[in-house]
Each structure stands twice: as C-alpha cells, then as structure tokens.
C-alpha atoms as a printed R data frame, in Angstrom:
    type eleno elety resid chain resno       x       y       z
1   ATOM     1    CA   MET     A     1  18.999 -15.983 -60.596
2   ATOM     2    CA   LYS     A     2  18.489 -15.587 -64.524
3   ATOM     3    CA   LYS     A     3  22.287 -15.696 -65.089
4   ATOM     4    CA   LEU     A     4  21.995 -19.366 -62.862
5   ATOM     5    CA   LEU     A     5  19.319 -20.189 -64.889
6   ATOM     6    CA   ILE     A     6  20.949 -19.450 -68.441
7   ATOM     7    CA   ILE     A     7  24.253 -21.240 -67.019
8   ATOM     8    CA   LEU     A     8  22.097 -24.207 -66.325
9   ATOM     9    CA   SER     A     9  20.346 -24.529 -69.440
10  ATOM    10    CA   SER     A    10  24.351 -23.379 -70.857
11  ATOM    11    CA   LEU     A    11  25.347 -27.129 -69.089
12  ATOM    12    CA   LEU     A    12  22.374 -29.259 -70.158
13  ATOM    13    CA   LEU     A    13  23.196 -27.987 -73.545
14  ATOM    14    CA   ILE     A    14  27.365 -28.565 -73.603
15  ATOM    15    CA   SER     A    15  26.651 -31.789 -71.980
16  ATOM    16    CA   CYS     A    16  23.524 -33.095 -74.483
17  ATOM    17    CA   SER     A    17  26.182 -31.930 -77.332
18  ATOM    18    CA   ASN     A    18  28.546 -33.656 -75.948
19  ATOM    19    CA   SER     A    19  26.712 -36.684 -75.171
20  ATOM    20    CA   ASN     A    20  25.323 -36.650 -78.855
21  ATOM    21    CA   THR     A    21  29.041 -35.711 -80.710
22  ATOM    22    CA   GLY     A    22  30.756 -39.425 -78.961
23  ATOM    23    CA   ASN     A    23  27.933 -41.516 -80.254
24  ATOM    24    CA   PRO     A    24  25.966 -41.881 -83.548
25  ATOM    25    CA   ASN     A    25  22.808 -42.805 -81.521
26  ATOM    26    CA   THR     A    26  21.057 -39.417 -80.129
27  ATOM    27    CA   SER     A    27  18.232 -41.076 -79.362
28  ATOM    28    CA   ASN     A    28  20.712 -43.290 -76.249
29  ATOM    29    CA   MET     A    29  22.136 -41.219 -74.183
30  ATOM    30    CA   SER     A    30  23.860 -42.648 -71.449
31  ATOM    31    CA   GLU     A    31  22.472 -42.815 -67.964
32  ATOM    32    CA   ARG     A    32  24.715 -40.378 -66.680
33  ATOM    33    CA   ASP     A    33  24.188 -37.804 -68.829
34  ATOM    34    CA   MET     A    34  20.098 -38.621 -68.227
35  ATOM    35    CA   GLN     A    35  20.692 -37.910 -64.315
36  ATOM    36    CA   ARG     A    36  22.850 -34.876 -65.413
37  ATOM    37    CA   GLU     A    37  19.494 -33.398 -67.598
38  ATOM    38    CA   ARG     A    38  17.126 -34.172 -65.011
39  ATOM    39    CA   LEU     A    39  19.488 -32.170 -62.103
40  ATOM    40    CA   VAL     A    40  19.160 -29.340 -64.683
41  ATOM    41    CA   ARG     A    41  15.514 -29.375 -65.225
42  ATOM    42    CA   LEU     A    42  15.476 -29.472 -61.355
43  ATOM    43    CA   ALA     A    43  17.498 -27.311 -60.508
44  ATOM    44    CA   ILE     A    44  15.696 -24.838 -63.421
45  ATOM    45    CA   GLU     A    45  12.523 -25.793 -62.497
46  ATOM    46    CA   ARG     A    46  13.435 -24.746 -58.443
47  ATOM    47    CA   GLN     A    47  14.791 -21.478 -59.929
48  ATOM    48    CA   GLU     A    48  11.790 -21.032 -61.522
49  ATOM    49    CA   LYS     A    49   9.390 -21.823 -58.552
50  ATOM    50    CA   LYS     A    50  11.629 -20.266 -56.201
51  ATOM    51    CA   GLU     A    51  11.177 -16.345 -59.069
52  ATOM    52    CA   ALA     A    52   7.423 -17.393 -58.976
53  ATOM    53    CA   ALA     A    53   7.584 -17.206 -55.176
54  ATOM    54    CA   LYS     A    54   9.383 -14.362 -54.946
55  ATOM    55    CA   LYS     A    55   7.212 -12.694 -57.675
56  ATOM    56    CA   GLU     A    56   4.045 -13.661 -55.646
57  ATOM    57    CA   GLU     A    57   5.640 -13.161 -52.530
58  ATOM    58    CA   LEU     A    58   6.186  -9.281 -54.408
59  ATOM    59    CA   ARG     A    59   2.813  -9.136 -55.605
60  ATOM    60    CA   GLN     A    60   0.903 -10.037 -52.150
61  ATOM    61    CA   LYS     A    61   3.138  -7.424 -50.562
62  ATOM    62    CA   ALA     A    62   2.087  -4.882 -52.994
63  ATOM    63    CA   LEU     A    63  -1.615  -5.853 -52.845
64  ATOM    64    CA   ALA     A    64  -0.595  -5.638 -48.860
65  ATOM    65    CA   GLU     A    65   0.481  -1.899 -49.415
66  ATOM    66    CA   GLU     A    66  -2.045  -0.583 -51.541
67  ATOM    67    CA   ALA     A    67  -4.473  -2.420 -49.301
68  ATOM    68    CA   ALA     A    68  -3.223  -0.239 -46.377
69  ATOM    69    CA   MET     A    69  -2.987   2.448 -48.443
70  ATOM    70    CA   LYS     A    70  -6.931   2.046 -48.813
71  ATOM    71    CA   GLN     A    71  -7.259   1.540 -45.807
72  ATOM    72    CA   LYS     A    72  -5.546   4.887 -44.481
73  ATOM    73    CA   GLU     A    73  -6.854   6.781 -47.143
74  ATOM    74    CA   ALA     A    74 -10.626   5.236 -45.710
75  ATOM    75    CA   GLU     A    75  -9.600   6.388 -42.360
76  ATOM    76    CA   LEU     A    76  -8.596  10.069 -43.632
77  ATOM    77    CA   LYS     A    77 -11.770  10.616 -45.013
78  ATOM    78    CA   GLU     A    78 -13.551   9.057 -41.648
79  ATOM    79    CA   LYS     A    79 -12.279  11.122 -39.797
80  ATOM    80    CA   ALA     A    80 -12.370  13.925 -41.636
81  ATOM    81    CA   ALA     A    81 -16.519  13.126 -42.225
82  ATOM    82    CA   ILE     A    82 -16.474  12.813 -37.784
83  ATOM    83    CA   LYS     A    83 -14.799  16.209 -37.147
84  ATOM    84    CA   GLU     A    84 -17.143  17.623 -40.569
85  ATOM    85    CA   ALA     A    85 -19.887  16.510 -38.215
86  ATOM    86    CA   GLU     A    86 -18.722  18.151 -35.459
87  ATOM    87    CA   MET     A    87 -18.019  21.318 -36.800
88  ATOM    88    CA   ARG     A    88 -21.696  21.420 -37.802
89  ATOM    89    CA   GLN     A    89 -23.214  20.802 -34.399
90  ATOM    90    CA   LYS     A    90 -21.268  22.621 -33.072
91  ATOM    91    CA   ALA     A    91 -22.027  25.586 -35.112
92  ATOM    92    CA   LEU     A    92 -25.707  24.433 -35.290
93  ATOM    93    CA   GLU     A    93 -25.847  24.282 -31.172
94  ATOM    94    CA   LYS     A    94 -23.846  27.806 -31.592
95  ATOM    95    CA   GLU     A    95 -26.859  29.197 -33.507
96  ATOM    96    CA   ALA     A    96 -29.331  27.560 -31.303
97  ATOM    97    CA   ALA     A    97 -27.637  29.220 -28.420
98  ATOM    98    CA   MET     A    98 -28.129  32.748 -30.081
99  ATOM    99    CA   LYS     A    99 -31.718  32.020 -31.144
100 ATOM   100    CA   GLU     A   100 -32.818  31.491 -27.619
101 ATOM   101    CA   LYS     A   101 -30.526  34.545 -26.145
102 ATOM   102    CA   ALA     A   102 -32.204  36.425 -28.820
103 ATOM   103    CA   GLU     A   103 -35.566  35.015 -27.885
104 ATOM   104    CA   GLU     A   104 -34.524  35.556 -24.529
105 ATOM   105    CA   ALA     A   105 -33.774  38.982 -24.903
106 ATOM   106    CA   LYS     A   106 -36.868  39.593 -27.266
107 ATOM   107    CA   ARG     A   107 -39.266  38.167 -24.188
108 ATOM   108    CA   GLN     A   108 -36.398  40.251 -21.464
109 ATOM   109    CA   GLU     A   109 -38.022  43.077 -24.047
110 ATOM   110    CA   ILE     A   110 -41.814  41.916 -23.719
111 ATOM   111    CA   LEU     A   111 -41.666  42.385 -20.255
112 ATOM   112    CA   ARG     A   112 -40.260  45.650 -19.686
113 ATOM   113    CA   ALA     A   113 -42.363  47.132 -21.804
114 ATOM   114    CA   GLN     A   114 -45.403  45.581 -20.149
115 ATOM   115    CA   GLU     A   115 -44.397  46.690 -16.990
116 ATOM   116    CA   ALA     A   116 -43.998  50.163 -18.621
117 ATOM   117    CA   LYS     A   117 -47.233  50.093 -19.842
118 ATOM   118    CA   GLU     A   118 -48.478  48.814 -16.590
119 ATOM   119    CA   LYS     A   119 -46.309  51.425 -14.484
120 ATOM   120    CA   ALA     A   120 -47.685  54.344 -17.281
121 ATOM   121    CA   ALA     A   121 -51.289  53.181 -16.565
122 ATOM   122    CA   ALA     A   122 -50.894  53.346 -13.081
123 ATOM   123    CA   ASN     A   123 -49.096  56.803 -13.204
124 ATOM   124    CA   ALA     A   124 -52.084  57.491 -15.748
125 ATOM   125    CA   ALA     A   125 -54.240  56.301 -13.139
126 ATOM   126    CA   ALA     A   126 -53.249  57.887  -9.907
127 ATOM   127    CA   LYS     A   127 -53.134  61.595 -12.064
128 ATOM   128    CA   GLU     A   128 -57.024  61.657 -13.298
129 ATOM   129    CA   GLN     A   129 -57.466  60.465  -9.018
130 ATOM   130    CA   ALA     A   130 -55.143  63.047  -8.291
131 ATOM   131    CA   LEU     A   131 -57.437  65.568 -11.170
132 ATOM   132    CA   LYS     A   132 -60.781  63.897  -9.410
133 ATOM   133    CA   ASP     A   133 -59.607  64.601  -6.093
134 ATOM   134    CA   GLN     A   134 -58.470  68.192  -7.059
135 ATOM   135    CA   ARG     A   135 -62.069  68.829  -8.885
136 ATOM   136    CA   LEU     A   136 -63.432  67.420  -5.661
137 ATOM   137    CA   SER     A   137 -61.230  69.932  -3.574
138 ATOM   138    CA   ARG     A   138 -62.305  72.712  -5.747
139 ATOM   139    CA   GLU     A   139 -66.016  71.716  -5.830
140 ATOM   140    CA   GLU     A   140 -65.755  71.647  -1.950
141 ATOM   141    CA   ILE     A   141 -64.089  74.745  -1.562
142 ATOM   142    CA   PHE     A   142 -67.402  76.129  -3.869
143 ATOM   143    CA   ARG     A   143 -69.293  74.544  -1.539
144 ATOM   144    CA   GLU     A   144 -67.721  76.358   1.003
145 ATOM   145    CA   ILE     A   145 -67.104  80.265  -0.523
146 ATOM   146    CA   ILE     A   146 -71.011  79.941  -1.563
147 ATOM   147    CA   GLU     A   147 -71.983  78.915   2.466
148 ATOM   148    CA   ILE     A   148 -69.727  81.557   3.999
149 ATOM   149    CA   ASN     A   149 -70.998  84.497   1.377
150 ATOM   150    CA   ASN     A   150 -74.640  82.726   1.900
151 ATOM   151    CA   GLU     A   151 -73.585  83.371   5.956
152 ATOM   152    CA   LEU     A   152 -72.641  86.750   5.508
153 ATOM   153    CA   ASP     A   153 -75.387  87.866   3.874
154 ATOM   154    CA   GLY     A   154 -78.051  86.740   6.444
155 ATOM   155    CA   LYS     A   155 -77.936  89.651   9.245
156 ATOM   156    CA   ASN     A   156 -77.716  87.330  11.910
157 ATOM   157    CA   VAL     A   157 -73.936  86.747  12.019
158 ATOM   158    CA   SER     A   158 -71.901  87.453  15.286
159 ATOM   159    CA   LYS     A   159 -68.816  89.404  14.436
160 ATOM   160    CA   GLU     A   160 -66.226  86.399  15.919
161 ATOM   161    CA   ARG     A   161 -68.724  84.444  13.490
162 ATOM   162    CA   LEU     A   162 -68.134  87.174  10.903
163 ATOM   163    CA   ALA     A   163 -63.928  87.014  11.221
164 ATOM   164    CA   GLU     A   164 -64.252  83.563  11.274
165 ATOM   165    CA   LEU     A   165 -65.635  83.102   8.406
166 ATOM   166    CA   GLN     A   166 -64.009  85.998   6.848
167 ATOM   167    CA   LYS     A   167 -60.216  84.261   7.372
168 ATOM   168    CA   ARG     A   168 -61.700  80.988   6.133
169 ATOM   169    CA   LEU     A   169 -62.526  82.926   2.861
170 ATOM   170    CA   ALA     A   170 -59.471  84.115   2.294
171 ATOM   171    CA   GLU     A   171 -57.850  80.674   2.542
172 ATOM   172    CA   LEU     A   172 -60.388  79.225   0.364
173 ATOM   173    CA   GLU     A   173 -59.213  82.100  -2.140
174 ATOM   174    CA   LYS     A   174 -55.928  81.299  -1.727
175 ATOM   175    CA   LEU     A   175 -56.537  77.575  -2.449
176 ATOM   176    CA   ASN     A   176 -58.307  78.336  -5.699
177 ATOM   177    CA   LYS     A   177 -56.330  79.933  -7.250
C-alpha cells in the first residue's frame, strides 16, 4: 500500500513537473493536468482511507481480543471463586457432621454412664436388701434358737417334741454359720 502511495505521488510530481516545464506560467495548468492531479489526490485519499480503515479494523480486532481475554479471565476467576466456595462449604459441612457425630458419641457415652450408674445403684439396692433379708433371717434364726433353748429348759417337753426341737436347732446352727 505504501508502495502504491509512493508510486501515485511520484506520478503526480512527474505530471506536475511536465506541465510546469512546458509553460512559463506555472499557475495555469491544463485541464488535463488538473484532472490528473485530482485523480492522484483522490487515489491517495482513498488509499489513506483504506489504510486508516484497516488500522481501525486491526485496532477493533485487538480491542475485541483483549475484551475476550478479560472476559475469559473473569470467567476463570469466577469459576475459581465458585470452586473455592464449594470447597469451603464442603469443609464446613464435614466439620458440622464431625461435630454432630462427636456430640452423638458424647450423648451415647453419657447415656451408657447413666445406665451403668442406675444399674450399679440397683445392684447396691439389691445387695442391701439381700443383707437386710439375711440379717432378718439371722435374727429370726437367733430368736428361734432362743425359743427352742427356752422350751428345752422347760421340764414339760415330750420326747417327740424334744427330738423335733433338737433337729430344728441343728438346722438353725448350720444356717447361722
């Protein structure tokens, strides 16, 4: 394009110089020379407009590419932000689930401890009741032994009753040990 401009401007200069050399009055150019000069100028202007249009087109293309790159960068940043937010959300959900599991385990441990405590209390109560029962039985055994001894001390006991009382006394003494 620049070569074409150079050629056209050269032609213009040549035509101007040719017309000036023949005439001593340079201000009076022939109609033909003026037309040629106008055509050359028009061609130069057209060429300049084409070049300007091409430059503008290239500039617009570069701007469009830059805008596309910026948009891509923005999309990538947005995707990265979304992914980071999702990862943070998953981490929070995982942490919440772990806390919930820990709390559930703690509740279960508390329930087991409470059940063990209640069981131990029930066992202690049962043992205490057994000891009371045993004491009562021993007290009853001692009373009965005393009654038998008192009855044996009495002289109005028949032989059958005496054998019965002695047998019962032997059983009670076995239980007392």
